[in-house]
Amino acid sequence: MSAGAGGVGGPGGERRRGGSGRSAEDGGPRMKATRWWFRLLLQLYPVDFREEMGEAVVETYEARARDAVARGGLPALWGVWLRALLDAIRNGPAERVNPAVWWRRGGNWGRDAELVLRRLVRAPVFVLAMVGTLTVGLGAFAVVYTVVHKVLIAPLPYEDPDDLYWVWRDYRAFFDLGRGWTAGTDVVELAQAGGVIEEVAALVSARRTLGGIPGEPPAEIKLLETTPNLFGLLGVSPVLGRGFLPGEGGPGRAPVVVLTHGLWNRLGADERIVGREIRLDGEPFTVIGVLGRDFEFVRHAGIGPPEAPPDAYVSFDYDLAGTSPGQGSYAALVRARAGTSRAVVESTVEAVGRIIDERDFQGLGLRLYAVALGPDLVAHARPALVVVGLAGGILLLVLLANLASLLLVRALEREREFAVARALGANGVALVRATLLEGGLLGLLGGSGAAVAAVWATRALVGLAPATLPRRETIAVDWPIALVVVATGALLGLLASAAPAAWAARTRLSSLLHAAAVRGGGRGRLRRAMVVAQVALSLVLLTAGGLVVRSFERLLRSDPGFEAAGALTLRVPMDRLTDAEADVMQERLQRELATIAGVTAVGAASALPLTGDSDQADLSVPGAPGNTGNPETDHLLVDVIATRPGWFEALGIRLLEGSSFAPQAPQGVLEALIDEQLARRFFPGTSALGAEIQIAGTAARVVGVVRHARLYDVHADGRPQVYYRNHGDYVSQSLWYAIRTSRDPASLVPDVRAAIDRVDRGLAMADVLPMERRVAESLSQQRASAALLTGFSLGALLLAAMGLFGVVSGSVTRRRHELALRLALGADHPRVLGEVLGEGARLIALGVLLGAPGVYLAGRVTHGLLVGVSPWDAVTLSAVAAGLAAVALLACYVPARRVLAIEPASALRSE
Amino acid sequence: MTMDRDRRAATSYLPLRPVEFHVLLSLAAGERHGYGIIQDAEARGERIDVGTLYRALARMTEQGLIERAASGAEEGDDRRQYYRLTRLGLNVARAEASRLAVLTRAARLGGLLPEGAA
């Protein structure tokens, strides 16, 4: 009937046995189409079935088609086509769901593993590159994940922490404070409001000198004074003893104390401590309980990050209802009824606040508002953590690109191996399995390395992190995280090897041998794409890193108004002394400290720079030239600091005009120094010396003007400052001491302790730190962010450089023959070198171009972390781009130089 | 003893699917390739789809009922794969045949088959 049918057949009986005996190679276009159709249908079957049976199936269909054509012509052929379609639709998916044979997927794993291991041993560079990349990249990711998870995500260790809220008062109707403490009466009012507010606790921070410990010098500890319901409200109970009973608060309460696990350890970790007595500021307190190791609680502060955790808890010995409504010094912690929505709690607190405002403040608008505990705790750390988290994510992407590149190169190298293996009849499935096994094994190794690295790196990072980082002490790589890291490593290994594996499975022998002949092609493009992506991502990371580092460097160089180097600072609490006693004691102590060898100056004051613990008061200067005449603006809220002679000298705060406090106080007049801000404000162009100022209604005479020594942040001025002489009627008992020395400040500590003992053995010394350490600690968040981002961006840069190196190196190898030919035809070496370099440069340029929008995003995200640097800082951005380009070009140049070694004659001969 | 174990091993494969019995029946007469088996089945009045057949061949090879013959194609297509029965396959085919015989006898006794019908 047709050409296709012409060759078919033979005698009927013969056909029965042998089928149509002719080879499939002949046959016209109709037969070709038929074969194409059957091959297409075969795609419905799973790959391993195709591998095993595909050719036989197609051959059988062809035989059937030939017979059909012989019997019934074209309509019969169409019948076979249709029937084959129905057959494939039924059996293909069925085979996928329910394989006839679990082929050799479950094959000989032990032998495969052995082969993979042997292969890996023969490629140590590849193994090192893979495992090293994974260890570094995943390790970094694990560290970031740990920190972000523990700080931002992990639930707080209280019962239903989502139902806990802090309540703040907005004082802005009075003065510039949007978030201040509440009054004791507010807490009482909130507790009585009922409804969705189940319970309210009030908290006040205090410092006490802990004594009565045999063999231990007195030490200052941090207390939280609280209503007795605190532990019940949080839903925690002490591990030893008990918490406060409902009656253990208010006037005449028994003096009882609950210790934290940390303080209990410091006191010797005695399990029988319950019932013992300790002395706080000389008063006996009975220990009734010890909190668990996992218990962590901090009082949130109105301004700045949450306070440092306390050492012990005592209950109020007075009635909150009897306190003054104007005395705002209580932090209020509310537990809402379980499951109440945030909005309802917020509106309830606001409503109570309005009643109080009407009753106590004549409706001035001092509103109360609630903030959920979790978000409030992390509010300060969040911007930095978000940036670092994003950076970690980007690094992971760069890492993935690198892994895939490595494995693609590996697959490329093994092309011939695959081809030969397939030619020798190796099962495609077995090749896939081996490739996946290799990836998974390497991933597992890298993941394990990363887990170990992460444990150490996290410890190092926590050391760098600010002491106020929320839940700092809980930040460590735990078992679940380590397991996740190892599993992620294995998964990444599998994923990265999936591409080469699929490729190994699909390629037919002919195309493999073909590809081995003309290397590169599609996968070369893929690799280039990876490198471009790496360059782009690195640019983003480097920008973020560069900006943060530059901001940090600005911070380091910023002038805080005092000389930190060479000063030791500490506090000596004397709260239980009378003013007169304290004055005498302070005088004696200062003299004793001055006698220490190597000490050049000693001073004392009520507030130390960077601690922010000064009092504030209203200041006015009647008759000053700078007055505007408007009483509103001529009264300023200033930081007031009680100061003893020697303070400015000991801290290196420069005197700009007049003199500092003389050793002897003059009679009948209160001396004061003002800072440059106040001098400019009230005495522009004239001298402030001798002027009379009013500090909270008390007159003082200005004897000098000093630099503004930053009380809060290293990088920003605070409120204007007034220093008054700590003497006579104006004595603060507990003062900070600054000791300037030519020695290493830290080495002074034993001498200082001895000096204090000579004055009074009952005095504690607290917060002992060289001033330089204080500066460093106030920058610790920025330092940690800068360190992490630098590490990440340099890591990304390194990975990108490795990628470029690989691409260019591969390109030189691949084009060796071509390049040799061109050299032979007269091109000189520099020109060919330039061309190879140009190839790399194009990739870099493309990456930088693609990364540009990312740079914009990096600026937006890091904005909140930057001090004194614009996110579009031209110097930083161009330095980053130039640096990236330089490193990238170098990564191209090194392998490209191999071009110079090509000798056309020998290269061409060897091909 | 050995026979007993063989029979027990063989009966564990029963009942066979129709396509499997066709394969065993064909191969009992000698080595066949896939299309040969299909043609044999068609001669018995049954159509087997190619996909169904090859899934069965794969399964039965894995079970050890049949095996690939080295090569039966001197002049044929080199893609063509021949199969033959294993000893186990032969036993299973016999067991299935006698099972069917029992059923056929029962059907005849039950009046479902006219006397003398095949």
PDB file of C-alpha atoms in Angstrom, chain A residues 129-226:
ATOM      1  CA  ALA A 129      35.696  23.623  48.343  1.00  0.00           C
ATOM      2  CA  MET A 130      32.255  22.094  48.876  1.00  0.00           C
ATOM      3  CA  VAL A 131      32.626  21.358  52.567  1.00  0.00           C
ATOM      4  CA  GLY A 132      34.440  24.628  53.240  1.00  0.00           C
ATOM      5  CA  THR A 133      31.797  26.666  51.461  1.00  0.00           C
ATOM      6  CA  LEU A 134      29.032  24.913  53.334  1.00  0.00           C
ATOM      7  CA  THR A 135      30.766  25.182  56.685  1.00  0.00           C
ATOM      8  CA  VAL A 136      31.372  28.899  56.365  1.00  0.00           C
ATOM      9  CA  GLY A 137      28.086  29.797  54.753  1.00  0.00           C
ATOM     10  CA  LEU A 138      25.793  27.582  56.756  1.00  0.00           C
ATOM     11  CA  GLY A 139      27.725  28.320  59.929  1.00  0.00           C
ATOM     12  CA  ALA A 140      27.187  32.031  59.432  1.00  0.00           C
ATOM     13  CA  PHE A 141      23.562  31.413  58.683  1.00  0.00           C
ATOM     14  CA  ALA A 142      23.166  29.266  61.784  1.00  0.00           C
ATOM     15  CA  VAL A 143      24.659  31.969  63.985  1.00  0.00           C
ATOM     16  CA  VAL A 144      22.310  34.584  62.601  1.00  0.00           C
ATOM     17  CA  TYR A 145      19.373  32.237  62.785  1.00  0.00           C
ATOM     18  CA  THR A 146      20.175  31.424  66.400  1.00  0.00           C
ATOM     19  CA  VAL A 147      20.390  35.054  67.436  1.00  0.00           C
ATOM     20  CA  VAL A 148      17.350  36.182  65.488  1.00  0.00           C
ATOM     21  CA  HIS A 149      15.333  33.207  66.614  1.00  0.00           C
ATOM     22  CA  LYS A 150      16.237  33.450  70.282  1.00  0.00           C
ATOM     23  CA  VAL A 151      15.736  37.198  70.452  1.00  0.00           C
ATOM     24  CA  LEU A 152      12.882  37.876  68.077  1.00  0.00           C
ATOM     25  CA  ILE A 153      10.938  34.677  67.659  1.00  0.00           C
ATOM     26  CA  ALA A 154      11.257  32.223  70.554  1.00  0.00           C
ATOM     27  CA  PRO A 155       8.441  32.712  73.071  1.00  0.00           C
ATOM     28  CA  LEU A 156       9.312  34.320  76.381  1.00  0.00           C
ATOM     29  CA  PRO A 157       9.567  31.837  79.242  1.00  0.00           C
ATOM     30  CA  TYR A 158       6.342  32.919  80.927  1.00  0.00           C
ATOM     31  CA  GLU A 159       2.861  31.498  80.921  1.00  0.00           C
ATOM     32  CA  ASP A 160       0.958  32.880  77.899  1.00  0.00           C
ATOM     33  CA  PRO A 161       3.510  35.656  77.275  1.00  0.00           C
ATOM     34  CA  ASP A 162       1.257  37.151  74.587  1.00  0.00           C
ATOM     35  CA  ASP A 163      -1.176  38.298  77.266  1.00  0.00           C
ATOM     36  CA  LEU A 164       1.436  40.436  79.070  1.00  0.00           C
ATOM     37  CA  TYR A 165       1.657  44.214  78.569  1.00  0.00           C
ATOM     38  CA  TRP A 166       3.647  47.115  79.936  1.00  0.00           C
ATOM     39  CA  VAL A 167       1.734  50.302  80.633  1.00  0.00           C
ATOM     40  CA  TRP A 168       3.393  53.693  80.087  1.00  0.00           C
ATOM     41  CA  ARG A 169       2.309  57.247  80.605  1.00  0.00           C
ATOM     42  CA  ASP A 170       2.580  59.886  77.934  1.00  0.00           C
ATOM     43  CA  TYR A 171       3.796  63.002  79.762  1.00  0.00           C
ATOM     44  CA  ARG A 172       4.054  65.204  76.714  1.00  0.00           C
ATOM     45  CA  ALA A 173       1.299  67.486  77.945  1.00  0.00           C
ATOM     46  CA  PHE A 174       3.744  68.382  80.764  1.00  0.00           C
ATOM     47  CA  PHE A 175       7.177  67.965  79.265  1.00  0.00           C
ATOM     48  CA  ASP A 176       8.994  66.159  76.516  1.00  0.00           C
ATOM     49  CA  LEU A 177       8.568  62.545  77.590  1.00  0.00           C
ATOM     50  CA  GLY A 178       6.348  60.302  75.507  1.00  0.00           C
ATOM     51  CA  ARG A 179       7.072  57.180  77.467  1.00  0.00           C
ATOM     52  CA  GLY A 180       7.407  57.520  81.204  1.00  0.00           C
ATOM     53  CA  TRP A 181       6.762  55.537  84.366  1.00  0.00           C
ATOM     54  CA  THR A 182       3.300  55.350  85.857  1.00  0.00           C
ATOM     55  CA  ALA A 183       2.344  56.357  89.419  1.00  0.00           C
ATOM     56  CA  GLY A 184       1.614  53.817  92.150  1.00  0.00           C
ATOM     57  CA  THR A 185      -1.985  54.989  92.203  1.00  0.00           C
ATOM     58  CA  ASP A 186      -2.284  54.234  88.481  1.00  0.00           C
ATOM     59  CA  VAL A 187      -1.358  50.627  89.170  1.00  0.00           C
ATOM     60  CA  VAL A 188      -4.010  50.420  91.896  1.00  0.00           C
ATOM     61  CA  GLU A 189      -6.578  51.954  89.538  1.00  0.00           C
ATOM     62  CA  LEU A 190      -5.694  49.545  86.706  1.00  0.00           C
ATOM     63  CA  ALA A 191      -5.939  46.557  89.053  1.00  0.00           C
ATOM     64  CA  GLN A 192      -9.381  47.701  90.192  1.00  0.00           C
ATOM     65  CA  ALA A 193     -10.602  48.239  86.635  1.00  0.00           C
ATOM     66  CA  GLY A 194     -11.059  44.491  86.202  1.00  0.00           C
ATOM     67  CA  GLY A 195     -12.607  43.349  82.926  1.00  0.00           C
ATOM     68  CA  VAL A 196      -9.956  42.112  80.540  1.00  0.00           C
ATOM     69  CA  ILE A 197      -7.219  43.223  82.973  1.00  0.00           C
ATOM     70  CA  GLU A 198      -6.683  40.217  85.202  1.00  0.00           C
ATOM     71  CA  GLU A 199      -3.766  41.398  87.278  1.00  0.00           C
ATOM     72  CA  VAL A 200      -1.311  44.268  87.523  1.00  0.00           C
ATOM     73  CA  ALA A 201       2.140  44.321  89.078  1.00  0.00           C
ATOM     74  CA  ALA A 202       4.215  47.417  89.864  1.00  0.00           C
ATOM     75  CA  LEU A 203       8.003  47.385  89.686  1.00  0.00           C
ATOM     76  CA  VAL A 204      10.719  49.719  90.877  1.00  0.00           C
ATOM     77  CA  SER A 205      14.450  49.198  90.471  1.00  0.00           C
ATOM     78  CA  ALA A 206      16.740  49.706  93.439  1.00  0.00           C
ATOM     79  CA  ARG A 207      20.335  49.107  94.406  1.00  0.00           C
ATOM     80  CA  ARG A 208      21.287  47.726  97.758  1.00  0.00           C
ATOM     81  CA  THR A 209      24.543  46.813  99.386  1.00  0.00           C
ATOM     82  CA  LEU A 210      24.547  43.108 100.117  1.00  0.00           C
ATOM     83  CA  GLY A 211      26.447  42.280 103.294  1.00  0.00           C
ATOM     84  CA  GLY A 212      26.604  39.652 105.964  1.00  0.00           C
ATOM     85  CA  ILE A 213      28.290  37.089 103.732  1.00  0.00           C
ATOM     86  CA  PRO A 214      31.279  35.659 105.658  1.00  0.00           C
ATOM     87  CA  GLY A 215      34.572  36.206 103.849  1.00  0.00           C
ATOM     88  CA  GLU A 216      33.059  38.413 101.166  1.00  0.00           C
ATOM     89  CA  PRO A 217      33.430  42.168 100.838  1.00  0.00           C
ATOM     90  CA  PRO A 218      30.109  43.967 100.661  1.00  0.00           C
ATOM     91  CA  ALA A 219      28.782  44.152  97.119  1.00  0.00           C
ATOM     92  CA  GLU A 220      26.063  46.145  95.491  1.00  0.00           C
ATOM     93  CA  ILE A 221      23.216  44.178  93.994  1.00  0.00           C
ATOM     94  CA  LYS A 222      20.301  45.174  91.837  1.00  0.00           C
ATOM     95  CA  LEU A 223      16.839  44.693  93.274  1.00  0.00           C
ATOM     96  CA  LEU A 224      13.396  44.810  91.842  1.00  0.00           C
ATOM     97  CA  GLU A 225      10.838  45.971  94.351  1.00  0.00           C
ATOM     98  CA  THR A 226       7.492  44.622  93.355  1.00  0.00           C
TER      99      THR A 226
END
